[in-house]
Amino acid sequence: MNMKYFCPQNGLVIDISRATLIGSGGEGRIFEPTNAPHLAAKILDRPTRSQRLKLEIMLANPCSRGSRTSTPPPLAWPVGVLFANSPRGEFAGYLMPKLRHCRSLVDVYNPKTRRQKGPFFDYRYLMRAAQNLSSILAAAHAHGYVIGDLNESNFLVTNTARVSAVDTDSWQIRDPASGRLFRSLVGKPDFTPPELQGKVFSGVDRNELHDRFGLGVLVFKLLQEGNHPFDGVYTLSGEPPTIQERIASGYFPFGNRGVPLTAKPSAPPFRMLNATLRELFIRCFETGHSDPRKRPSAQTWFSALSEAEAKLIVCAKNGTHWY
């Protein structure tokens, strides 16, 4: 494996023989360069021409949300392409901002891990994280991007509820010059809207309405102690359907339509949510089942969450309890 990689955008030479491995996945490995500790280098296992073209389009058309100097940045957006051995060598990967002091969303919306890793991450912070997540999606959609692979692993959060999007190279990107579409090839079924359940993503042109469903799932999990909106107690005989099958059938147990599913006894009562948020969840998962256009936009979620946070009050006996 090559050890030196060149980035023509900023003139950096990355020597991974002296770099720290900080992550790995199905596409490659991520290193922290010793000469650029504020950056991370993703070295792809099987780099393709299509990946290079997609990254170059992303470099030329950045998605901006907030200040690029904020810590951590809201997006781990590519900042340079890497080539092996020389600035004109073979395409090998890319550079992006390194995110520090972050953890996966699941670590905060899961009550057990939140108590262990973020005991002061209260309900106010959960709502703030949902706002910041919605803001990222609103910015992406305003720039014409579709995230596609929306799930808890592709967003990191700090102890102060700042949220950052990672794996942005998996987003669906359209070249504004040629119109060529670079699809998002992956996705988790639990975050996939009913109209895409069972589809092969390499053959699907995704759109904002699909993202709206996944955003609704993540917001629900953040506000409902990690419970999935289509989880519950199956009331008919026979084998209970999977979460994916429930999504496909529209079995949202908190809506106005009768479905063979009731809330889990251990789940927080749906009525405890702000009335506006309850209505948005019903629009997302029940009304939006037959008409995806009814699903709330990311900006709608952001506005509603901001208003709901302003109405929170702190417990007189416990300063970490907001309700």
PDB file of C-alpha atoms in Angstrom:
ATOM      1  CA  MET A   1       0.000   0.000   0.000  1.00  0.00           C
ATOM      2  CA  ASN A   2       1.245   3.471  -0.845  1.00  0.00           C
ATOM      3  CA  MET A   3       2.385   5.545   2.115  1.00  0.00           C
ATOM      4  CA  LYS A   4       2.519   9.051   0.648  1.00  0.00           C
ATOM      5  CA  TYR A   5      -0.426  10.913  -0.798  1.00  0.00           C
ATOM      6  CA  PHE A   6      -0.510  14.359  -2.372  1.00  0.00           C
ATOM      7  CA  CYS A   7      -3.302  16.923  -2.208  1.00  0.00           C
ATOM      8  CA  PRO A   8      -3.059  19.539  -5.004  1.00  0.00           C
ATOM      9  CA  GLN A   9      -5.758  21.737  -3.433  1.00  0.00           C
ATOM     10  CA  ASN A  10      -3.570  22.706  -0.462  1.00  0.00           C
ATOM     11  CA  GLY A  11      -0.133  21.308  -1.292  1.00  0.00           C
ATOM     12  CA  LEU A  12      -0.122  18.851   1.623  1.00  0.00           C
ATOM     13  CA  VAL A  13       1.793  15.600   1.505  1.00  0.00           C
ATOM     14  CA  ILE A  14       0.182  12.953   3.721  1.00  0.00           C
ATOM     15  CA  ASP A  15       2.448  10.139   4.954  1.00  0.00           C
ATOM     16  CA  ILE A  16       0.160   7.493   6.425  1.00  0.00           C
ATOM     17  CA  SER A  17       3.098   5.405   7.656  1.00  0.00           C
ATOM     18  CA  ARG A  18       3.297   7.953  10.488  1.00  0.00           C
ATOM     19  CA  ALA A  19      -0.423   8.724  10.673  1.00  0.00           C
ATOM     20  CA  THR A  20      -2.857   7.436  13.281  1.00  0.00           C
ATOM     21  CA  LEU A  21      -5.634   5.141  12.082  1.00  0.00           C
ATOM     22  CA  ILE A  22      -8.863   6.580  13.516  1.00  0.00           C
ATOM     23  CA  GLY A  23     -11.520   4.650  11.624  1.00  0.00           C
ATOM     24  CA  SER A  24     -12.340   2.088   8.961  1.00  0.00           C
ATOM     25  CA  GLY A  25     -15.364   0.934   7.018  1.00  0.00           C
ATOM     26  CA  GLY A  26     -16.533  -0.834   3.915  1.00  0.00           C
ATOM     27  CA  GLU A  27     -14.911   1.640   1.528  1.00  0.00           C
ATOM     28  CA  GLY A  28     -11.585   2.425   3.158  1.00  0.00           C
ATOM     29  CA  ARG A  29      -9.607   3.611   6.161  1.00  0.00           C
ATOM     30  CA  ILE A  30      -9.411   7.018   7.825  1.00  0.00           C
ATOM     31  CA  PHE A  31      -6.166   8.463   9.187  1.00  0.00           C
ATOM     32  CA  GLU A  32      -5.139  11.527  11.179  1.00  0.00           C
ATOM     33  CA  PRO A  33      -2.085  13.048   9.437  1.00  0.00           C
ATOM     34  CA  THR A  34       0.699  14.164  11.782  1.00  0.00           C
ATOM     35  CA  ASN A  35       1.307  17.305   9.700  1.00  0.00           C
ATOM     36  CA  ALA A  36      -2.400  18.253   9.582  1.00  0.00           C
ATOM     37  CA  PRO A  37      -4.077  17.089  12.819  1.00  0.00           C
ATOM     38  CA  HIS A  38      -7.127  19.236  12.057  1.00  0.00           C
ATOM     39  CA  LEU A  39      -7.827  17.068   8.999  1.00  0.00           C
ATOM     40  CA  ALA A  40      -8.663  13.425   8.366  1.00  0.00           C
ATOM     41  CA  ALA A  41      -7.545  11.465   5.300  1.00  0.00           C
ATOM     42  CA  LYS A  42      -9.820   8.791   3.853  1.00  0.00           C
ATOM     43  CA  ILE A  43      -7.860   6.285   1.774  1.00  0.00           C
ATOM     44  CA  LEU A  44     -10.234   4.267  -0.399  1.00  0.00           C
ATOM     45  CA  ASP A  45      -9.762   0.521  -0.861  1.00  0.00           C
ATOM     46  CA  ARG A  46     -10.998   0.517  -4.465  1.00  0.00           C
ATOM     47  CA  PRO A  47     -11.074   4.108  -5.716  1.00  0.00           C
ATOM     48  CA  THR A  48     -13.006   4.688  -8.936  1.00  0.00           C
ATOM     49  CA  ARG A  49     -13.153   7.440 -11.526  1.00  0.00           C
ATOM     50  CA  SER A  50     -16.781   8.059 -10.579  1.00  0.00           C
ATOM     51  CA  GLN A  51     -15.785   8.674  -6.942  1.00  0.00           C
ATOM     52  CA  ARG A  52     -13.121  11.137  -8.049  1.00  0.00           C
ATOM     53  CA  LEU A  53     -15.543  13.046 -10.275  1.00  0.00           C
ATOM     54  CA  LYS A  54     -18.111  13.177  -7.479  1.00  0.00           C
ATOM     55  CA  LEU A  55     -15.552  14.560  -5.005  1.00  0.00           C
ATOM     56  CA  GLU A  56     -14.387  17.196  -7.487  1.00  0.00           C
ATOM     57  CA  ILE A  57     -17.997  18.332  -7.955  1.00  0.00           C
ATOM     58  CA  MET A  58     -18.410  18.523  -4.163  1.00  0.00           C
ATOM     59  CA  LEU A  59     -15.226  20.602  -3.875  1.00  0.00           C
ATOM     60  CA  ALA A  60     -16.499  23.001  -6.528  1.00  0.00           C
ATOM     61  CA  ASN A  61     -19.985  23.210  -4.984  1.00  0.00           C
ATOM     62  CA  PRO A  62     -19.640  23.083  -1.192  1.00  0.00           C
ATOM     63  CA  CYS A  63     -22.652  22.754   1.065  1.00  0.00           C
ATOM     64  CA  SER A  64     -22.402  25.467   3.693  1.00  0.00           C
ATOM     65  CA  ARG A  65     -24.249  25.561   6.989  1.00  0.00           C
ATOM     66  CA  GLY A  66     -23.136  27.984   9.693  1.00  0.00           C
ATOM     67  CA  SER A  67     -19.504  28.922  10.196  1.00  0.00           C
ATOM     68  CA  ARG A  68     -16.765  26.748   8.727  1.00  0.00           C
ATOM     69  CA  THR A  69     -14.578  27.722  11.658  1.00  0.00           C
ATOM     70  CA  SER A  70     -17.034  26.384  14.265  1.00  0.00           C
ATOM     71  CA  THR A  71     -15.838  23.469  16.377  1.00  0.00           C
ATOM     72  CA  PRO A  72     -16.737  20.897  15.337  1.00  0.00           C
ATOM     73  CA  PRO A  73     -17.752  21.920  11.799  1.00  0.00           C
ATOM     74  CA  PRO A  74     -21.344  20.964  10.913  1.00  0.00           C
ATOM     75  CA  LEU A  75     -20.188  19.010   7.863  1.00  0.00           C
ATOM     76  CA  ALA A  76     -17.191  16.744   7.276  1.00  0.00           C
ATOM     77  CA  TRP A  77     -17.179  18.059   3.687  1.00  0.00           C
ATOM     78  CA  PRO A  78     -14.260  17.147   1.397  1.00  0.00           C
ATOM     79  CA  VAL A  79     -11.542  19.807   1.303  1.00  0.00           C
ATOM     80  CA  GLY A  80      -9.096  18.115  -1.066  1.00  0.00           C
ATOM     81  CA  VAL A  81      -8.539  15.064  -3.283  1.00  0.00           C
ATOM     82  CA  LEU A  82      -5.610  12.723  -2.615  1.00  0.00           C
ATOM     83  CA  PHE A  83      -3.330  11.136  -5.216  1.00  0.00           C
ATOM     84  CA  ALA A  84      -0.774   8.394  -4.639  1.00  0.00           C
ATOM     85  CA  ASN A  85       2.969   9.101  -4.979  1.00  0.00           C
ATOM     86  CA  SER A  86       2.675  12.449  -6.782  1.00  0.00           C
ATOM     87  CA  PRO A  87       0.193  15.271  -7.409  1.00  0.00           C
ATOM     88  CA  ARG A  88      -0.562  13.601 -10.751  1.00  0.00           C
ATOM     89  CA  GLY A  89      -0.603  10.052  -9.479  1.00  0.00           C
ATOM     90  CA  GLU A  90      -3.534   7.695  -9.180  1.00  0.00           C
ATOM     91  CA  PHE A  91      -6.618   8.924  -7.348  1.00  0.00           C
ATOM     92  CA  ALA A  92      -6.654   7.447  -3.839  1.00  0.00           C
ATOM     93  CA  GLY A  93      -9.052   9.310  -1.537  1.00  0.00           C
ATOM     94  CA  TYR A  94      -9.716  12.702   0.003  1.00  0.00           C
ATOM     95  CA  LEU A  95      -9.181  15.044   2.935  1.00  0.00           C
ATOM     96  CA  MET A  96     -11.941  16.333   5.238  1.00  0.00           C
ATOM     97  CA  PRO A  97     -12.157  18.183   8.558  1.00  0.00           C
ATOM     98  CA  LYS A  98     -11.407  16.043  11.594  1.00  0.00           C
ATOM     99  CA  LEU A  99     -14.221  15.953  14.145  1.00  0.00           C
ATOM    100  CA  ARG A 100     -13.173  15.967  17.794  1.00  0.00           C
ATOM    101  CA  HIS A 101     -15.001  15.221  21.035  1.00  0.00           C
ATOM    102  CA  CYS A 102     -18.009  13.738  19.236  1.00  0.00           C
ATOM    103  CA  ARG A 103     -20.045  10.580  19.582  1.00  0.00           C
ATOM    104  CA  SER A 104     -22.777   8.846  17.608  1.00  0.00           C
ATOM    105  CA  LEU A 105     -26.376  10.009  18.008  1.00  0.00           C
ATOM    106  CA  VAL A 106     -27.249   6.581  19.403  1.00  0.00           C
ATOM    107  CA  ASP A 107     -25.054   7.324  22.423  1.00  0.00           C
ATOM    108  CA  VAL A 108     -27.328  10.188  23.437  1.00  0.00           C
ATOM    109  CA  TYR A 109     -30.765   8.948  22.443  1.00  0.00           C
ATOM    110  CA  ASN A 110     -30.213   5.543  24.058  1.00  0.00           C
ATOM    111  CA  PRO A 111     -30.966   6.088  27.781  1.00  0.00           C
ATOM    112  CA  LYS A 112     -28.396   3.552  29.014  1.00  0.00           C
ATOM    113  CA  THR A 113     -25.441   4.879  27.029  1.00  0.00           C
ATOM    114  CA  ARG A 114     -26.511   8.474  27.713  1.00  0.00           C
ATOM    115  CA  ARG A 115     -26.349   7.868  31.462  1.00  0.00           C
ATOM    116  CA  GLN A 116     -22.883   6.342  31.053  1.00  0.00           C
ATOM    117  CA  LYS A 117     -21.319   8.701  28.503  1.00  0.00           C
ATOM    118  CA  GLY A 118     -23.296  11.933  28.823  1.00  0.00           C
ATOM    119  CA  PRO A 119     -25.108  12.092  32.164  1.00  0.00           C
ATOM    120  CA  PHE A 120     -25.705  15.852  31.803  1.00  0.00           C
ATOM    121  CA  PHE A 121     -27.178  15.514  28.297  1.00  0.00           C
ATOM    122  CA  ASP A 122     -30.723  16.392  29.344  1.00  0.00           C
ATOM    123  CA  TYR A 123     -33.987  16.636  27.394  1.00  0.00           C
ATOM    124  CA  ARG A 124     -33.216  20.232  26.447  1.00  0.00           C
ATOM    125  CA  TYR A 125     -29.988  19.049  24.776  1.00  0.00           C
ATOM    126  CA  LEU A 126     -31.828  16.208  23.014  1.00  0.00           C
ATOM    127  CA  MET A 127     -34.215  18.756  21.549  1.00  0.00           C
ATOM    128  CA  ARG A 128     -31.313  21.043  20.609  1.00  0.00           C
ATOM    129  CA  ALA A 129     -29.548  18.145  18.875  1.00  0.00           C
ATOM    130  CA  ALA A 130     -32.729  17.486  16.875  1.00  0.00           C
ATOM    131  CA  GLN A 131     -32.782  21.169  15.880  1.00  0.00           C
ATOM    132  CA  ASN A 132     -29.153  21.113  14.741  1.00  0.00           C
ATOM    133  CA  LEU A 133     -29.740  17.897  12.814  1.00  0.00           C
ATOM    134  CA  SER A 134     -32.732  19.491  11.064  1.00  0.00           C
ATOM    135  CA  SER A 135     -30.637  22.553  10.250  1.00  0.00           C
ATOM    136  CA  ILE A 136     -28.022  20.412   8.493  1.00  0.00           C
ATOM    137  CA  LEU A 137     -30.676  18.750   6.342  1.00  0.00           C
ATOM    138  CA  ALA A 138     -32.295  22.088   5.559  1.00  0.00           C
ATOM    139  CA  ALA A 139     -28.938  23.397   4.294  1.00  0.00           C
ATOM    140  CA  ALA A 140     -28.304  20.247   2.229  1.00  0.00           C
ATOM    141  CA  HIS A 141     -31.723  20.441   0.584  1.00  0.00           C
ATOM    142  CA  ALA A 142     -31.339  24.172  -0.073  1.00  0.00           C
ATOM    143  CA  HIS A 143     -28.162  23.345  -2.023  1.00  0.00           C
ATOM    144  CA  GLY A 144     -29.942  20.614  -4.005  1.00  0.00           C
ATOM    145  CA  TYR A 145     -28.281  17.717  -2.206  1.00  0.00           C
ATOM    146  CA  VAL A 146     -29.999  14.568  -0.918  1.00  0.00           C
ATOM    147  CA  ILE A 147     -28.361  12.688   1.947  1.00  0.00           C
ATOM    148  CA  GLY A 148     -29.988   9.357   1.116  1.00  0.00           C
ATOM    149  CA  ASP A 149     -28.264   7.192   3.711  1.00  0.00           C
ATOM    150  CA  LEU A 150     -29.853   8.860   6.726  1.00  0.00           C
ATOM    151  CA  ASN A 151     -29.126   6.965   9.947  1.00  0.00           C
ATOM    152  CA  GLU A 152     -27.715   7.465  13.438  1.00  0.00           C
ATOM    153  CA  SER A 153     -24.154   6.537  12.385  1.00  0.00           C
ATOM    154  CA  ASN A 154     -23.818   9.359   9.861  1.00  0.00           C
ATOM    155  CA  PHE A 155     -24.233  12.124  12.451  1.00  0.00           C
ATOM    156  CA  LEU A 156     -22.021  12.867  15.431  1.00  0.00           C
ATOM    157  CA  VAL A 157     -22.911  15.021  18.425  1.00  0.00           C
ATOM    158  CA  THR A 158     -20.946  16.809  21.141  1.00  0.00           C
ATOM    159  CA  ASN A 159     -21.772  17.163  24.833  1.00  0.00           C
ATOM    160  CA  THR A 160     -23.288  20.563  24.034  1.00  0.00           C
ATOM    161  CA  ALA A 161     -25.604  19.143  21.320  1.00  0.00           C
ATOM    162  CA  ARG A 162     -23.637  20.390  18.308  1.00  0.00           C
ATOM    163  CA  VAL A 163     -24.254  17.990  15.420  1.00  0.00           C
ATOM    164  CA  SER A 164     -21.943  17.180  12.504  1.00  0.00           C
ATOM    165  CA  ALA A 165     -22.656  15.122   9.377  1.00  0.00           C
ATOM    166  CA  VAL A 166     -20.055  12.546   8.346  1.00  0.00           C
ATOM    167  CA  ASP A 167     -19.723  10.290   5.281  1.00  0.00           C
ATOM    168  CA  THR A 168     -20.854  13.165   3.096  1.00  0.00           C
ATOM    169  CA  ASP A 169     -19.234  11.427   0.107  1.00  0.00           C
ATOM    170  CA  SER A 170     -22.192   8.990   0.220  1.00  0.00           C
ATOM    171  CA  TRP A 171     -24.721  11.793  -0.417  1.00  0.00           C
ATOM    172  CA  GLN A 172     -26.592  11.967  -3.714  1.00  0.00           C
ATOM    173  CA  ILE A 173     -24.889  14.661  -5.767  1.00  0.00           C
ATOM    174  CA  ARG A 174     -25.895  16.195  -9.092  1.00  0.00           C
ATOM    175  CA  ASP A 175     -23.342  17.965 -11.265  1.00  0.00           C
ATOM    176  CA  PRO A 176     -24.833  21.439 -11.880  1.00  0.00           C
ATOM    177  CA  ALA A 177     -22.866  21.735 -15.137  1.00  0.00           C
ATOM    178  CA  SER A 178     -23.685  18.429 -16.843  1.00  0.00           C
ATOM    179  CA  GLY A 179     -26.724  17.308 -14.872  1.00  0.00           C
ATOM    180  CA  ARG A 180     -25.101  13.942 -14.164  1.00  0.00           C
ATOM    181  CA  LEU A 181     -26.433  12.309 -10.999  1.00  0.00           C
ATOM    182  CA  PHE A 182     -24.181  10.482  -8.543  1.00  0.00           C
ATOM    183  CA  ARG A 183     -26.554   8.334  -6.518  1.00  0.00           C
ATOM    184  CA  SER A 184     -26.439   7.423  -2.851  1.00  0.00           C
ATOM    185  CA  LEU A 185     -25.913   3.658  -3.031  1.00  0.00           C
ATOM    186  CA  VAL A 186     -26.659   2.596   0.538  1.00  0.00           C
ATOM    187  CA  GLY A 187     -29.283   2.972   3.251  1.00  0.00           C
ATOM    188  CA  LYS A 188     -30.616   1.345   6.420  1.00  0.00           C
ATOM    189  CA  PRO A 189     -34.125  -0.169   6.132  1.00  0.00           C
ATOM    190  CA  ASP A 190     -35.255   1.249   9.508  1.00  0.00           C
ATOM    191  CA  PHE A 191     -34.776   4.786   8.138  1.00  0.00           C
ATOM    192  CA  THR A 192     -36.062   4.110   4.619  1.00  0.00           C
ATOM    193  CA  PRO A 193     -39.492   5.460   3.586  1.00  0.00           C
ATOM    194  CA  PRO A 194     -42.252   3.006   2.607  1.00  0.00           C
ATOM    195  CA  GLU A 195     -42.015   3.744  -1.104  1.00  0.00           C
ATOM    196  CA  LEU A 196     -38.337   2.675  -1.140  1.00  0.00           C
ATOM    197  CA  GLN A 197     -38.570  -0.429   1.061  1.00  0.00           C
ATOM    198  CA  GLY A 198     -37.044  -3.373  -0.813  1.00  0.00           C
ATOM    199  CA  LYS A 199     -35.598  -1.191  -3.570  1.00  0.00           C
ATOM    200  CA  VAL A 200     -32.020  -1.480  -4.827  1.00  0.00           C
ATOM    201  CA  PHE A 201     -30.586   1.984  -4.136  1.00  0.00           C
ATOM    202  CA  SER A 202     -28.125   1.894  -7.037  1.00  0.00           C
ATOM    203  CA  GLY A 203     -31.156   2.139  -9.331  1.00  0.00           C
ATOM    204  CA  VAL A 204     -33.060   4.834  -7.402  1.00  0.00           C
ATOM    205  CA  ASP A 205     -32.987   8.595  -7.880  1.00  0.00           C
ATOM    206  CA  ARG A 206     -33.648   9.817  -4.356  1.00  0.00           C
ATOM    207  CA  ASN A 207     -35.257  13.116  -3.445  1.00  0.00           C
ATOM    208  CA  GLU A 208     -35.862  15.396  -0.474  1.00  0.00           C
ATOM    209  CA  LEU A 209     -39.139  13.656   0.402  1.00  0.00           C
ATOM    210  CA  HIS A 210     -37.213  10.449   1.099  1.00  0.00           C
ATOM    211  CA  ASP A 211     -34.835  12.324   3.406  1.00  0.00           C
ATOM    212  CA  ARG A 212     -37.795  13.815   5.266  1.00  0.00           C
ATOM    213  CA  PHE A 213     -38.862  10.335   6.396  1.00  0.00           C
ATOM    214  CA  GLY A 214     -35.413   9.444   7.749  1.00  0.00           C
ATOM    215  CA  LEU A 215     -35.186  12.793   9.518  1.00  0.00           C
ATOM    216  CA  GLY A 216     -38.532  12.130  11.182  1.00  0.00           C
ATOM    217  CA  VAL A 217     -37.259   8.778  12.470  1.00  0.00           C
ATOM    218  CA  LEU A 218     -34.116  10.367  13.934  1.00  0.00           C
ATOM    219  CA  VAL A 219     -36.046  13.214  15.591  1.00  0.00           C
ATOM    220  CA  PHE A 220     -38.506  10.692  17.059  1.00  0.00           C
ATOM    221  CA  LYS A 221     -35.657   8.603  18.465  1.00  0.00           C
ATOM    222  CA  LEU A 222     -34.012  11.676  20.001  1.00  0.00           C
ATOM    223  CA  LEU A 223     -37.210  12.797  21.733  1.00  0.00           C
ATOM    224  CA  GLN A 224     -38.568   9.336  22.634  1.00  0.00           C
ATOM    225  CA  GLU A 225     -35.638   7.660  24.400  1.00  0.00           C
ATOM    226  CA  GLY A 226     -34.384   5.819  21.328  1.00  0.00           C
ATOM    227  CA  ASN A 227     -37.711   4.160  20.474  1.00  0.00           C
ATOM    228  CA  HIS A 228     -38.439   3.719  16.776  1.00  0.00           C
ATOM    229  CA  PRO A 229     -41.712   5.316  15.595  1.00  0.00           C
ATOM    230  CA  PHE A 230     -42.872   1.970  14.149  1.00  0.00           C
ATOM    231  CA  ASP A 231     -41.935  -0.104  17.177  1.00  0.00           C
ATOM    232  CA  GLY A 232     -44.692  -1.404  19.445  1.00  0.00           C
ATOM    233  CA  VAL A 233     -46.825  -4.365  20.487  1.00  0.00           C
ATOM    234  CA  TYR A 234     -48.385  -6.302  17.595  1.00  0.00           C
ATOM    235  CA  THR A 235     -52.058  -6.999  18.344  1.00  0.00           C
ATOM    236  CA  LEU A 236     -52.848  -9.686  15.753  1.00  0.00           C
ATOM    237  CA  SER A 237     -52.025 -13.388  15.858  1.00  0.00           C
ATOM    238  CA  GLY A 238     -49.048 -14.790  14.050  1.00  0.00           C
ATOM    239  CA  GLU A 239     -45.486 -13.621  13.683  1.00  0.00           C
ATOM    240  CA  PRO A 240     -45.099  -9.858  14.280  1.00  0.00           C
ATOM    241  CA  PRO A 241     -43.955  -7.985  11.162  1.00  0.00           C
ATOM    242  CA  THR A 242     -40.471  -6.504  11.079  1.00  0.00           C
ATOM    243  CA  ILE A 243     -39.887  -2.763  11.410  1.00  0.00           C
ATOM    244  CA  GLN A 244     -39.382  -2.598   7.650  1.00  0.00           C
ATOM    245  CA  GLU A 245     -42.699  -4.361   7.021  1.00  0.00           C
ATOM    246  CA  ARG A 246     -44.457  -2.038   9.458  1.00  0.00           C
ATOM    247  CA  ILE A 247     -43.014   0.982   7.653  1.00  0.00           C
ATOM    248  CA  ALA A 248     -44.178  -0.409   4.308  1.00  0.00           C
ATOM    249  CA  SER A 249     -47.679  -0.974   5.719  1.00  0.00           C
ATOM    250  CA  GLY A 250     -47.866   2.370   7.518  1.00  0.00           C
ATOM    251  CA  TYR A 251     -48.292   0.853  10.995  1.00  0.00           C
ATOM    252  CA  PHE A 252     -47.620   4.040  12.960  1.00  0.00           C
ATOM    253  CA  PRO A 253     -49.218   3.368  16.373  1.00  0.00           C
ATOM    254  CA  PHE A 254     -49.617   7.019  17.410  1.00  0.00           C
ATOM    255  CA  GLY A 255     -51.696   8.303  14.501  1.00  0.00           C
ATOM    256  CA  ASN A 256     -55.403   8.605  13.802  1.00  0.00           C
ATOM    257  CA  ARG A 257     -55.714   5.488  11.631  1.00  0.00           C
ATOM    258  CA  GLY A 258     -56.398   2.136  13.254  1.00  0.00           C
ATOM    259  CA  VAL A 259     -53.388  -0.189  12.932  1.00  0.00           C
ATOM    260  CA  PRO A 260     -52.582  -3.552  14.568  1.00  0.00           C
ATOM    261  CA  LEU A 261     -49.885  -1.995  16.724  1.00  0.00           C
ATOM    262  CA  THR A 262     -49.900  -0.277  20.104  1.00  0.00           C
ATOM    263  CA  ALA A 263     -47.166   1.600  21.932  1.00  0.00           C
ATOM    264  CA  LYS A 264     -44.723  -0.358  24.059  1.00  0.00           C
ATOM    265  CA  PRO A 265     -45.512  -0.026  27.786  1.00  0.00           C
ATOM    266  CA  SER A 266     -41.926   1.085  28.429  1.00  0.00           C
ATOM    267  CA  ALA A 267     -42.008   3.878  25.824  1.00  0.00           C
ATOM    268  CA  PRO A 268     -42.595   7.516  26.851  1.00  0.00           C
ATOM    269  CA  PRO A 269     -46.247   8.505  26.264  1.00  0.00           C
ATOM    270  CA  PHE A 270     -46.716  10.172  22.886  1.00  0.00           C
ATOM    271  CA  ARG A 271     -48.971  12.788  24.512  1.00  0.00           C
ATOM    272  CA  MET A 272     -45.998  14.099  26.503  1.00  0.00           C
ATOM    273  CA  LEU A 273     -44.632  15.636  23.321  1.00  0.00           C
ATOM    274  CA  ASN A 274     -45.424  19.207  22.342  1.00  0.00           C
ATOM    275  CA  ALA A 275     -48.722  19.273  20.388  1.00  0.00           C
ATOM    276  CA  THR A 276     -47.063  20.729  17.273  1.00  0.00           C
ATOM    277  CA  LEU A 277     -44.412  18.013  17.290  1.00  0.00           C
ATOM    278  CA  ARG A 278     -47.090  15.318  17.632  1.00  0.00           C
ATOM    279  CA  GLU A 279     -48.856  16.715  14.588  1.00  0.00           C
ATOM    280  CA  LEU A 280     -45.599  16.743  12.575  1.00  0.00           C
ATOM    281  CA  PHE A 281     -44.905  13.108  13.429  1.00  0.00           C
ATOM    282  CA  ILE A 282     -48.413  12.152  12.275  1.00  0.00           C
ATOM    283  CA  ARG A 283     -47.858  14.078   9.036  1.00  0.00           C
ATOM    284  CA  CYS A 284     -44.516  12.349   8.520  1.00  0.00           C
ATOM    285  CA  PHE A 285     -45.519   8.759   9.235  1.00  0.00           C
ATOM    286  CA  GLU A 286     -49.280   8.526   8.673  1.00  0.00           C
ATOM    287  CA  THR A 287     -50.399  11.241   6.220  1.00  0.00           C
ATOM    288  CA  GLY A 288     -47.031  11.014   4.461  1.00  0.00           C
ATOM    289  CA  HIS A 289     -47.432   7.267   3.962  1.00  0.00           C
ATOM    290  CA  SER A 290     -49.838   7.782   1.064  1.00  0.00           C
ATOM    291  CA  ASP A 291     -48.636  11.267   0.098  1.00  0.00           C
ATOM    292  CA  PRO A 292     -44.894  11.812   0.735  1.00  0.00           C
ATOM    293  CA  ARG A 293     -45.321  15.508  -0.098  1.00  0.00           C
ATOM    294  CA  LYS A 294     -47.107  15.920   3.261  1.00  0.00           C
ATOM    295  CA  ARG A 295     -43.987  14.998   5.230  1.00  0.00           C
ATOM    296  CA  PRO A 296     -42.609  18.018   7.109  1.00  0.00           C
ATOM    297  CA  SER A 297     -39.531  19.651   5.640  1.00  0.00           C
ATOM    298  CA  ALA A 298     -36.295  19.957   7.583  1.00  0.00           C
ATOM    299  CA  GLN A 299     -36.931  23.690   8.007  1.00  0.00           C
ATOM    300  CA  THR A 300     -40.408  22.962   9.405  1.00  0.00           C
ATOM    301  CA  TRP A 301     -38.887  20.591  11.963  1.00  0.00           C
ATOM    302  CA  PHE A 302     -36.257  23.160  12.902  1.00  0.00           C
ATOM    303  CA  SER A 303     -38.854  25.876  13.514  1.00  0.00           C
ATOM    304  CA  ALA A 304     -41.159  23.593  15.509  1.00  0.00           C
ATOM    305  CA  LEU A 305     -38.306  22.229  17.633  1.00  0.00           C
ATOM    306  CA  SER A 306     -37.066  25.747  18.359  1.00  0.00           C
ATOM    307  CA  GLU A 307     -40.533  26.779  19.537  1.00  0.00           C
ATOM    308  CA  ALA A 308     -40.897  23.617  21.615  1.00  0.00           C
ATOM    309  CA  GLU A 309     -37.539  24.168  23.315  1.00  0.00           C
ATOM    310  CA  ALA A 310     -38.571  27.692  24.265  1.00  0.00           C
ATOM    311  CA  LYS A 311     -41.536  26.208  26.138  1.00  0.00           C
ATOM    312  CA  LEU A 312     -39.485  23.761  28.200  1.00  0.00           C
ATOM    313  CA  ILE A 313     -39.304  24.355  31.952  1.00  0.00           C
ATOM    314  CA  VAL A 314     -36.849  22.999  34.488  1.00  0.00           C
ATOM    315  CA  CYS A 315     -37.875  20.830  37.408  1.00  0.00           C
ATOM    316  CA  ALA A 316     -37.824  22.653  40.760  1.00  0.00           C
ATOM    317  CA  LYS A 317     -36.247  19.625  42.428  1.00  0.00           C
ATOM    318  CA  ASN A 318     -33.838  18.448  39.733  1.00  0.00           C
ATOM    319  CA  GLY A 319     -31.962  20.994  37.627  1.00  0.00           C
ATOM    320  CA  THR A 320     -31.136  18.397  34.944  1.00  0.00           C
ATOM    321  CA  HIS A 321     -34.797  17.514  34.382  1.00  0.00           C
ATOM    322  CA  TRP A 322     -36.430  19.591  31.665  1.00  0.00           C
ATOM    323  CA  TYR A 323     -39.961  18.929  30.512  1.00  0.00           C
TER     324      TYR A 323
END
